[in-house]
């Protein structure tokens, strides 16, 4: 059967569904894209006239929205209508780690995927190509197929039928538009060749054919998890080396540069930082761990779990360095935290290293002033579960049990007065241009800059007389010890 594609529905208007459909709509003006979500507030923001109110921040997204929204791209909560008129339905809903029940802490919670599949089963008409866009455990397509094929046999609508494909998304936040415009590859897994070709034809409008890979559906699902596991593994590897650098006098940036020149290793993804964050790395590795354990492959499970364990240890290590350098106590000391997003150019804080590090610092009694150019104070309060300016009071708690530190938020950078230290956690461009010669005048002496992203102007910091600690910089450590 040849498929004629005119209308596309995407269930889930999040960090993936929103930008992906916007890119497709901009490239394929002859197709109609309906992006639907159960979250009314999110849809309102996608439809907001003021583009600074879009629910996610991605460089280049506003321009594409201006080009497409209201023309061939529509955001709504009318799920029934969008599904019933669609030739292709992308499922792009959240798949977080399960927090309770069987597989809690490791396996993915497929509640939202199952609900989406049931909606497709209920509302679709004619033949529908159903595409897994969410990252899913291997063999999830089977769950979706079971729900849909059962609808094929039980539905009163005689002509409904489905083809299920896997088409995982590889975009990274902050570079989503660039990644979607020129992807390294597009992966399409499935059994129905005509359905795979129909999906491929959409991508072929702007992606060279040799970048579109066809696999079986299980390889496609596993390739997505493996890709994230390999990327996260590189970060844990280089972060573990940063700790060795600090005690041996080596510099992790020099080590990265040296190993990155080996074309078999490659130079990307070798920046040591405060530990990987983001909604997916940890979740997808834990998914792999769960899969391996399920099949009795315990050594495989332990290997991958080690990547997450190193990440947790590394984040705690940064807090400990700060405490140690500030003479073993940070109680009532003001520390400026630069950056709360899990990486630059996004407002996303999911699994950000800043969450754990800030909680630990507050617990140790520090008074934090947190700056981030895109994250809101409300989001930080939600993540820390500690009210702003509340001496460590947990959200909803009536009285302060133990005196701990507190935090407040500032959107501007006039925040260095009386600070004992500045801790850089996100690599925002503006932090590269801070005038340390002016900042130092307001800080408590001796004062510190702890740079966990290797972005501050080293010469200016040193010239200003500020003590500098850079992640993985053993050469600095050596000089200080000798001194
Ligand atoms: P998200 O939480 O930002 O968005 C998911 C959206 O789905 C939410 O707005 C939610 O309200 C909506 N939703 C849930 N159930 C629904 C239902 N039954 N009907 C309609 N809407 C529903 O998540 P995200 O970051 O966009 O990630 C989505 C998937 O893509 C995940 O599986 C993730 O692993 C994967 N992924 C994410 C990224 C990324 O950079 N964030 C990159 C590649 C892949
Ligand atoms: C990651 C992958 O890069 C995407 O290919 C994938 O589609 C996505 O996960 C997903 O499945 O959700 P993302 O999490 O948006 O994308 O961002 P990354 O650029 O991968 O960064 C992840 C974390 O690693 C960030 O905290 C970042 O600061 C950190 N990182 C990255 C480093 O510490 N060092 C590096 O060299 C690179």
Coordinates of N, CA and C in Angstrom, one line a residue, residues 253 338 422-434 436 449-462 466-470:
X253 N 42.1 19.8 30.7 CA 42.0 20.4 29.3 C 43.1 19.9 28.4
X338 N 26.7 30.7 39.7 CA 26.5 31.2 38.3 C 26.0 30.0 37.5
X422 N 32.6 32.5 44.3 CA 31.7 32.4 43.2 C 31.9 31.0 42.6
X423 N 30.8 30.3 42.3 CA 30.9 28.9 41.8 C 30.2 28.9 40.4
X424 N 30.9 28.6 39.4 CA 30.4 28.6 38.0 C 29.9 27.2 37.7
X425 N 28.6 27.0 37.4 CA 28.1 25.7 37.1 C 27.5 25.5 35.7
X426 N 27.2 26.6 35.0 CA 26.7 26.5 33.7 C 27.5 27.5 32.8
X427 N 27.8 27.0 31.6 CA 28.7 27.8 30.7 C 28.1 28.9 29.9
X428 N 27.2 29.7 30.5 CA 26.6 30.8 29.8 C 27.6 31.8 29.3
X429 N 27.4 32.3 28.1 CA 28.4 33.2 27.5 C 28.7 34.4 28.4
X430 N 27.7 35.0 29.0 CA 27.9 36.2 29.8 C 28.9 36.0 31.0
X431 N 29.0 34.8 31.5 CA 30.0 34.5 32.6 C 31.4 34.6 32.1
X432 N 31.6 34.5 30.8 CA 33.0 34.6 30.3 C 33.5 36.1 30.3
X433 N 32.6 37.0 30.4 CA 32.9 38.4 30.3 C 32.8 39.2 31.6
X434 N 32.7 38.5 32.8 CA 32.6 39.2 34.0 C 33.8 40.0 34.3
X436 N 36.2 40.8 36.7 CA 36.6 40.4 38.0 C 37.3 41.5 38.7
X449 N 37.1 32.0 43.2 CA 36.3 31.6 42.1 C 36.5 30.1 41.9
X450 N 35.4 29.3 41.9 CA 35.4 27.9 41.6 C 34.8 27.7 40.2
X451 N 35.6 27.4 39.3 CA 35.1 27.3 37.9 C 35.0 25.8 37.5
X452 N 33.7 25.3 37.5 CA 33.5 23.9 37.1 C 33.2 23.8 35.6
X453 N 33.4 24.9 34.9 CA 33.1 24.8 33.4 C 34.3 25.3 32.6
X454 N 35.3 25.7 33.3 CA 36.5 26.2 32.6 C 36.2 27.3 31.6
X455 N 35.5 28.3 32.1 CA 35.1 29.4 31.2 C 35.6 30.8 31.6
X456 N 36.0 31.0 32.9 CA 36.3 32.3 33.3 C 37.6 32.8 32.7
X457 N 37.8 34.1 32.7 CA 39.0 34.7 32.1 C 40.1 34.5 33.2
X458 N 40.9 33.5 33.1 CA 41.9 33.1 34.1 C 42.8 34.3 34.5
X459 N 43.3 35.0 33.5 CA 44.3 36.0 33.7 C 43.6 37.2 34.5
X460 N 42.4 37.5 34.1 CA 41.7 38.6 34.8 C 41.4 38.2 36.3
X461 N 41.0 37.0 36.5 CA 40.7 36.5 37.9 C 42.0 36.6 38.7
X462 N 43.1 36.1 38.2 CA 44.3 36.1 39.0 C 44.8 37.5 39.2
X466 N 42.0 37.2 43.0 CA 41.1 36.3 43.5 C 41.7 34.9 43.4
X467 N 41.5 34.0 44.3 CA 42.0 32.7 44.3 C 41.1 31.9 43.3
X468 N 41.8 31.1 42.5 CA 41.0 30.3 41.4 C 41.2 28.8 41.6
X469 N 40.1 28.2 41.6 CA 40.1 26.7 41.4 C 39.4 26.3 40.2
X470 N 40.1 25.6 39.3 CA 39.4 25.1 38.1 C 39.3 23.6 38.1

